[in-house]
Amino acid sequence: MHNPVLDDMAEYAFDRLRALLRDVTPPAGLDPIIMSLGEPNHEPPDIISRTVAGHGDKWGRYPPTAGAAAHLEACAGWLERRYGLPGGLVDPARHVCAAMGSRESLYMAGDVCIPQTKNGGRPVVAIPNPFYQAYYGAAKLNGAEVAVLSGSPAGGYLPDFSELSGEQLRRTAMVYLCTPSNPQGTAAGLDYLSRAVELAREHDFVLAVDECYAEIYLGEPTPGILQACAAAGGGLENVLTFNSLSKRSSSPGLRSGFVAGDEGIISRLKRLRAYGGATIPAPLAEAATALWNDDAHVEANRALYREKFDRADEILAGVLGYYRPDGGFFLWLEAGDGEEAARRLWAEAAVRVVPGAYVGLADRSGVNPGDGRIRVALVDDPATVAEGLTRIRNTLAS
Ligand SMILES: Cc1ncc(COP(=O)(O)O)c(C=O)c1O
């Protein structure tokens, strides 16, 4: 017995990449550089090991599923500092739920927010295109019609809501956004976010905003969805923000993040997680709490990313459609046939990248916006990244 929807779903992007490169051998004399996986490789802050060592007594306890009070307060405190939110907008007890990173809760939000029907029809879930795979999984496995919104170059490829017909909008149960976006690195402006909040409330859908790259900005701090809620003057109705320490604190192995937003949805998410959610162990939750309370390590982390984009500015100037993004740590390069480029880069330069088409789908015009692109993650130390980018330029742009 099995779920036919799951069987029908496209293979996960990294499985497809493994299959694509299975018979390709990188040159013997070159150290491989992995630029496919968005796994931050900066030294994790020593706050983690120090804090965990100080809370060894807690390994023997079941941690609270939704997060301990101090943990939730740290998350809410960070939101207030990061976005200059008015005190009281985010009540840690009512509006925040701790989670294992952000992937799990991005997926579980679909279980909570997608009904069997919306306004008498099949629910629609709109997602950016390309997209992080959890949005797609949440929509498909909850029986929704998936609308992939590719946006336009002028809008930095953020979803353009006019791509949804009026009839689809009536059936829309959820819209996922990502800002700064993976892979294009576009930061949504406050006007865009405010319009999204307005639409969500007008059409009563859940606006699920993935802000896991919120601390990796290259210029001014990027706006957040809760700022749009504050600007609208009300509460957090219809809105969720997803955050993570994986990128902010270079600690993807810690598996710690949180969701904040609409009180009713957060309460249902907590109920769902009480049945089937994994819980971050208490000593690790203590470390997460300390990380959310500290900004100095984040500043150092961001400086490393800026240094890498400075190198990218030099190495890739004028080639492969390179541009410096607003945030995040990806390059979304023009590379002709993306699969062919990925195979060549592995075969000739020992550099592993993702063909753009693997993280997108054909949209309503039949075009996969990832065709002709590769996604490159700048996650290693600056010298390794510069070496990887030089190999990419020499292989694809000479
Ligand atoms: C856009 C986006 N959202 C969410 C995640 C999930 O990360 P985590 O579960 O480690 O917070 C990732 C990871 O690469 C991502 O790129």
XYZ file of C-alpha atoms and ligand atoms in Angstrom:
414
model
C 0.000 0.000 0.000
C 1.290 3.438 -0.776
C 0.258 7.015 -1.515
C -0.142 7.354 -5.306
C 0.338 11.133 -5.144
C 3.783 10.633 -3.616
C 4.651 8.037 -6.275
C 3.617 10.513 -8.917
C 5.696 13.401 -7.639
C 8.880 14.417 -9.406
C 12.011 12.994 -7.838
C 13.683 15.304 -5.321
C 16.142 17.674 -7.029
C 19.243 16.191 -5.387
C 18.260 12.630 -6.334
C 17.936 13.797 -9.934
C 21.340 15.456 -9.710
C 22.936 12.264 -8.364
C 21.419 10.327 -11.272
C 22.586 12.950 -13.797
C 26.183 12.803 -12.580
C 26.340 9.085 -11.745
C 28.501 8.153 -14.730
C 30.581 11.349 -14.708
C 34.025 11.290 -13.084
C 35.646 14.571 -12.038
C 39.277 15.125 -13.097
C 41.682 13.293 -10.806
C 43.911 16.246 -9.992
C 41.194 18.660 -8.828
C 39.610 18.864 -5.382
C 35.825 18.686 -5.811
C 33.912 21.842 -4.873
C 30.280 21.259 -3.922
C 28.170 24.264 -4.925
C 24.918 22.338 -5.352
C 23.688 21.983 -1.789
C 22.628 25.106 0.160
C 24.474 23.877 3.235
C 26.327 26.721 4.976
C 29.888 25.629 5.657
C 31.048 28.522 7.820
C 32.341 27.608 11.271
C 29.243 27.270 13.523
C 29.364 29.759 16.434
C 30.958 28.339 19.585
C 27.882 29.529 21.508
C 26.420 26.161 20.475
C 28.969 23.835 22.038
C 29.373 26.031 25.122
C 25.633 26.158 25.762
C 25.033 22.478 25.082
C 27.862 21.547 27.470
C 26.249 23.659 30.188
C 22.863 21.926 29.905
C 23.862 18.250 30.025
C 21.327 17.666 32.818
C 18.508 18.160 30.285
C 19.259 15.141 28.058
C 17.080 13.082 30.377
C 13.936 15.152 29.815
C 11.272 15.312 27.133
C 11.406 18.843 25.747
C 8.127 20.769 25.249
C 6.989 20.225 21.634
C 6.171 23.856 20.866
C 9.309 25.192 22.603
C 10.091 26.367 26.159
C 8.999 29.891 27.150
C 12.534 31.332 27.066
C 13.092 29.862 23.594
C 9.872 31.371 22.212
C 10.703 34.711 23.853
C 14.104 34.700 22.173
C 12.461 34.089 18.774
C 9.942 36.892 19.301
C 12.693 39.191 20.620
C 14.741 38.605 17.484
C 11.730 39.381 15.258
C 11.211 42.656 17.125
C 14.884 43.660 16.842
C 15.351 42.541 13.263
C 12.222 44.234 11.925
C 11.695 47.067 14.408
C 8.252 45.664 15.280
C 6.055 47.334 17.876
C 6.241 45.560 21.251
C 3.321 43.189 21.762
C 2.672 42.512 18.058
C 4.277 39.080 18.517
C 3.249 37.375 21.751
C 5.698 34.476 22.233
C 3.074 32.235 23.836
C 0.342 32.775 21.250
C 2.147 33.625 18.027
C 5.335 31.510 17.977
C 5.989 27.799 17.604
C 9.477 26.278 17.673
C 10.302 23.819 14.907
C 13.035 21.544 13.611
C 14.529 23.997 11.110
C 12.102 25.540 8.652
C 11.567 22.705 6.161
C 9.445 20.649 8.517
C 7.101 23.492 9.388
C 6.878 24.763 5.811
C 5.583 21.309 4.986
C 3.356 20.934 8.052
C 1.753 24.323 7.492
C 0.201 22.724 4.413
C -1.353 19.987 6.588
C -2.851 22.686 8.785
C -3.957 25.252 6.214
C -5.113 23.344 3.123
C -8.769 22.325 3.384
C -10.382 19.620 1.250
C -12.349 22.252 -0.647
C -12.264 26.036 -0.794
C -15.339 27.919 -1.948
C -16.752 24.689 -3.333
C -13.754 23.692 -5.449
C -10.330 22.084 -5.241
C -8.017 24.300 -3.175
C -5.235 26.111 -4.984
C -1.787 26.587 -3.487
C 0.381 29.150 -5.256
C 4.151 28.825 -5.023
C 7.070 30.722 -6.548
C 8.771 29.174 -9.566
C 11.524 27.999 -9.082
C 10.745 26.995 -5.515
C 11.944 25.231 -2.408
C 10.659 21.683 -2.648
C 8.776 21.652 0.689
C 6.147 24.097 -0.662
C 5.409 21.775 -3.565
C 5.306 18.689 -1.357
C 2.927 20.351 1.102
C 0.571 21.404 -1.686
C 0.579 18.141 -3.635
C 0.305 15.800 -0.683
C -2.621 17.792 0.684
C -4.544 17.400 -2.568
C -4.200 20.985 -3.792
C -3.926 22.276 -7.328
C -0.436 23.783 -7.527
C -0.138 27.135 -9.305
C 3.510 27.952 -10.049
C 4.019 31.697 -10.399
C 7.183 32.552 -12.334
C 6.943 36.344 -12.054
C 8.851 38.612 -14.402
C 12.358 40.063 -14.674
C 10.975 43.503 -13.737
C 9.565 42.073 -10.497
C 12.780 40.178 -9.683
C 10.843 36.959 -10.429
C 8.755 37.298 -7.279
C 5.331 35.699 -7.785
C 3.010 37.986 -9.692
C -0.462 37.522 -8.241
C -2.077 38.541 -11.523
C -0.899 35.159 -12.852
C -3.793 33.691 -10.831
C -7.200 33.944 -12.497
C -10.094 35.362 -10.460
C -11.545 31.862 -10.298
C -8.249 30.456 -8.948
C -7.950 33.251 -6.416
C -11.348 32.304 -5.004
C -10.067 28.766 -4.447
C -6.643 29.799 -3.161
C -5.988 28.373 0.302
C -2.299 29.225 0.620
C 0.405 31.255 -1.065
C 4.056 30.532 -0.350
C 6.588 33.322 -0.801
C 10.334 33.303 -0.192
C 12.275 36.470 0.579
C 15.153 36.920 -0.034
C 14.322 34.304 -2.616
C 16.063 31.050 -3.363
C 17.551 30.993 -5.972
C 17.282 34.507 -7.462
C 18.136 36.367 -4.231
C 15.381 38.965 -4.673
C 14.166 40.729 -1.543
C 10.487 41.645 -1.661
C 9.883 45.324 -0.909
C 7.490 46.490 1.770
C 4.913 47.543 -0.852
C 4.917 44.082 -2.373
C 4.585 42.434 1.031
C 1.790 44.809 2.074
C -0.128 44.019 -1.105
C 0.319 40.287 -0.388
C -1.078 40.687 3.138
C -4.015 42.685 1.793
C -4.803 40.005 -0.807
C -4.514 37.200 1.759
C -7.053 38.902 3.988
C -9.338 39.859 1.104
C -9.428 36.291 -0.248
C -8.926 34.557 3.082
C -5.873 32.512 2.205
C -2.781 31.849 4.311
C 0.309 33.754 3.293
C 3.267 31.551 4.237
C 6.484 33.528 3.943
C 9.778 31.675 4.028
C 12.280 34.137 5.488
C 15.067 31.684 6.269
C 17.548 33.900 4.338
C 16.444 37.072 6.152
C 19.846 37.582 7.796
C 21.912 37.055 4.649
C 21.395 40.450 3.033
C 24.088 42.222 1.077
C 22.922 45.832 1.397
C 20.364 47.269 3.802
C 18.365 44.827 5.973
C 15.603 43.377 3.814
C 11.935 43.973 4.792
C 9.905 41.199 6.423
C 6.277 40.151 6.252
C 5.583 41.090 9.887
C 6.626 44.654 9.070
C 3.854 44.630 6.476
C 1.441 43.419 9.185
C 2.595 46.216 11.491
C 2.211 48.760 8.680
C -1.349 47.520 8.032
C -2.104 48.410 11.624
C -3.755 45.165 12.716
C -2.487 41.837 14.012
C -0.966 38.808 12.310
C -4.153 37.385 10.777
C -3.626 35.115 7.724
C 0.158 35.438 7.895
C 2.992 33.083 8.838
C 6.731 33.693 8.768
C 9.222 30.804 8.773
C 12.712 31.339 10.157
C 15.738 29.204 10.796
C 19.157 29.137 12.399
C 20.522 27.039 9.526
C 21.547 30.078 7.471
C 21.508 32.815 10.130
C 23.892 30.953 12.417
C 25.504 28.596 9.905
C 24.181 25.653 11.851
C 22.031 23.484 9.571
C 22.916 20.500 11.761
C 21.253 22.059 14.795
C 17.833 21.683 13.099
C 16.292 24.672 14.771
C 13.824 27.227 13.503
C 10.406 28.640 14.282
C 7.117 29.749 12.789
C 5.378 32.929 13.896
C 2.089 34.497 12.923
C -1.683 34.057 13.028
C -2.704 32.848 16.475
C -5.307 30.348 15.221
C -2.913 28.724 12.758
C -0.082 28.586 15.281
C -2.379 26.910 17.772
C -3.416 24.282 15.176
C 0.210 23.785 14.178
C 1.057 23.127 17.810
C -1.778 20.606 17.994
C -0.532 18.823 14.864
C 3.023 18.821 16.156
C 1.845 17.369 19.478
C 0.668 14.332 17.475
C 3.479 13.958 14.968
C 6.145 16.636 15.265
C 9.777 16.003 16.113
C 11.123 18.057 18.992
C 14.496 19.690 19.275
C 16.305 18.197 22.331
C 16.377 20.569 25.322
C 20.174 21.209 25.402
C 20.022 22.113 21.695
C 16.989 24.322 22.323
C 19.064 26.135 24.954
C 21.724 26.728 22.295
C 19.062 27.937 19.845
C 17.767 30.350 22.487
C 21.264 31.744 23.011
C 21.744 32.121 19.242
C 18.481 34.019 18.711
C 19.518 36.336 21.556
C 22.881 37.123 19.935
C 23.465 39.233 16.823
C 27.272 39.559 16.837
C 27.918 36.132 15.301
C 25.337 36.901 12.620
C 27.138 40.107 11.640
C 30.371 38.124 11.225
C 28.559 35.487 9.182
C 27.014 38.134 6.909
C 30.417 39.748 6.397
C 31.733 36.447 5.034
C 28.897 36.261 2.499
C 29.530 39.867 1.439
C 33.189 39.017 0.909
C 32.201 36.100 -1.322
C 29.815 38.208 -3.395
C 32.579 40.822 -3.745
C 34.748 38.069 -5.246
C 31.860 36.958 -7.473
C 31.485 40.579 -8.691
C 35.100 40.436 -9.920
C 35.245 36.896 -11.256
C 31.895 36.793 -13.052
C 31.589 40.436 -14.160
C 29.789 40.532 -17.508
C 29.495 36.762 -17.975
C 26.778 34.102 -17.553
C 24.145 36.763 -16.740
C 25.767 37.373 -13.349
C 24.206 39.968 -11.041
C 24.692 40.701 -7.351
C 21.486 39.662 -5.553
C 19.779 41.452 -2.646
C 20.360 38.509 -0.357
C 20.608 34.754 0.111
C 23.687 32.843 -0.973
C 22.900 31.585 -4.459
C 23.858 32.585 -7.965
C 21.291 31.923 -10.668
C 23.448 31.854 -13.752
C 22.582 31.631 -17.440
C 24.289 28.527 -18.727
C 22.623 27.358 -21.955
C 21.477 23.780 -21.354
C 21.505 23.537 -17.522
C 21.912 19.744 -17.386
C 24.707 19.825 -19.934
C 26.420 22.649 -18.008
C 26.171 20.702 -14.738
C 27.685 17.602 -16.357
C 30.496 19.613 -17.944
C 31.292 21.402 -14.698
C 31.552 18.104 -12.826
C 33.497 16.352 -15.616
C 35.911 19.165 -16.449
C 36.146 21.303 -13.305
C 35.031 19.068 -10.406
C 32.378 21.656 -9.495
C 28.922 20.394 -8.574
C 25.927 22.664 -9.313
C 22.175 22.115 -9.759
C 20.551 22.423 -13.205
C 17.978 25.206 -12.793
C 15.172 23.114 -14.266
C 15.387 20.723 -11.292
C 14.114 23.404 -8.907
C 11.315 24.689 -11.151
C 8.318 23.441 -13.126
C 6.740 24.365 -16.448
C 4.360 27.231 -15.713
C 1.024 27.971 -17.409
C 2.882 29.200 -20.510
C 4.681 25.839 -20.674
C 8.064 27.299 -19.756
C 10.244 26.111 -16.881
C 12.090 29.295 -15.839
C 14.989 27.137 -14.641
C 15.711 25.922 -18.162
C 18.976 27.405 -19.330
C 20.180 28.164 -15.804
C 22.291 26.641 -13.083
C 22.065 27.296 -9.354
C 25.345 27.852 -7.559
C 25.586 27.958 -3.740
C 28.307 30.163 -2.211
C 28.492 28.182 1.001
C 32.185 27.344 1.404
C 34.925 29.649 2.685
C 35.748 32.659 0.446
C 38.910 31.129 -1.080
C 37.144 27.882 -2.049
C 34.178 29.814 -3.454
C 36.499 32.047 -5.509
C 38.241 28.941 -6.862
C 34.867 27.373 -7.734
C 33.648 30.512 -9.504
C 36.881 30.804 -11.457
C 36.497 27.208 -12.627
C 32.860 27.900 -13.615
C 33.882 30.960 -15.622
C 36.757 29.145 -17.311
C 34.581 26.167 -18.196
C 31.365 27.876 -19.319
C 32.330 31.395 -20.350
C 35.594 31.053 -22.216
C 14.258 28.510 0.631
C 14.536 27.521 1.719
N 13.626 27.358 2.675
C 13.813 26.478 3.676
C 14.970 25.726 3.758
C 15.071 24.731 4.889
O 16.136 24.907 5.710
P 16.119 24.465 7.240
O 15.092 23.378 7.409
O 17.488 23.991 7.487
O 15.735 25.686 8.013
C 15.966 25.878 2.789
C 17.193 25.050 2.851
O 18.036 25.036 2.020
C 15.745 26.802 1.737
O 16.646 27.016 0.781
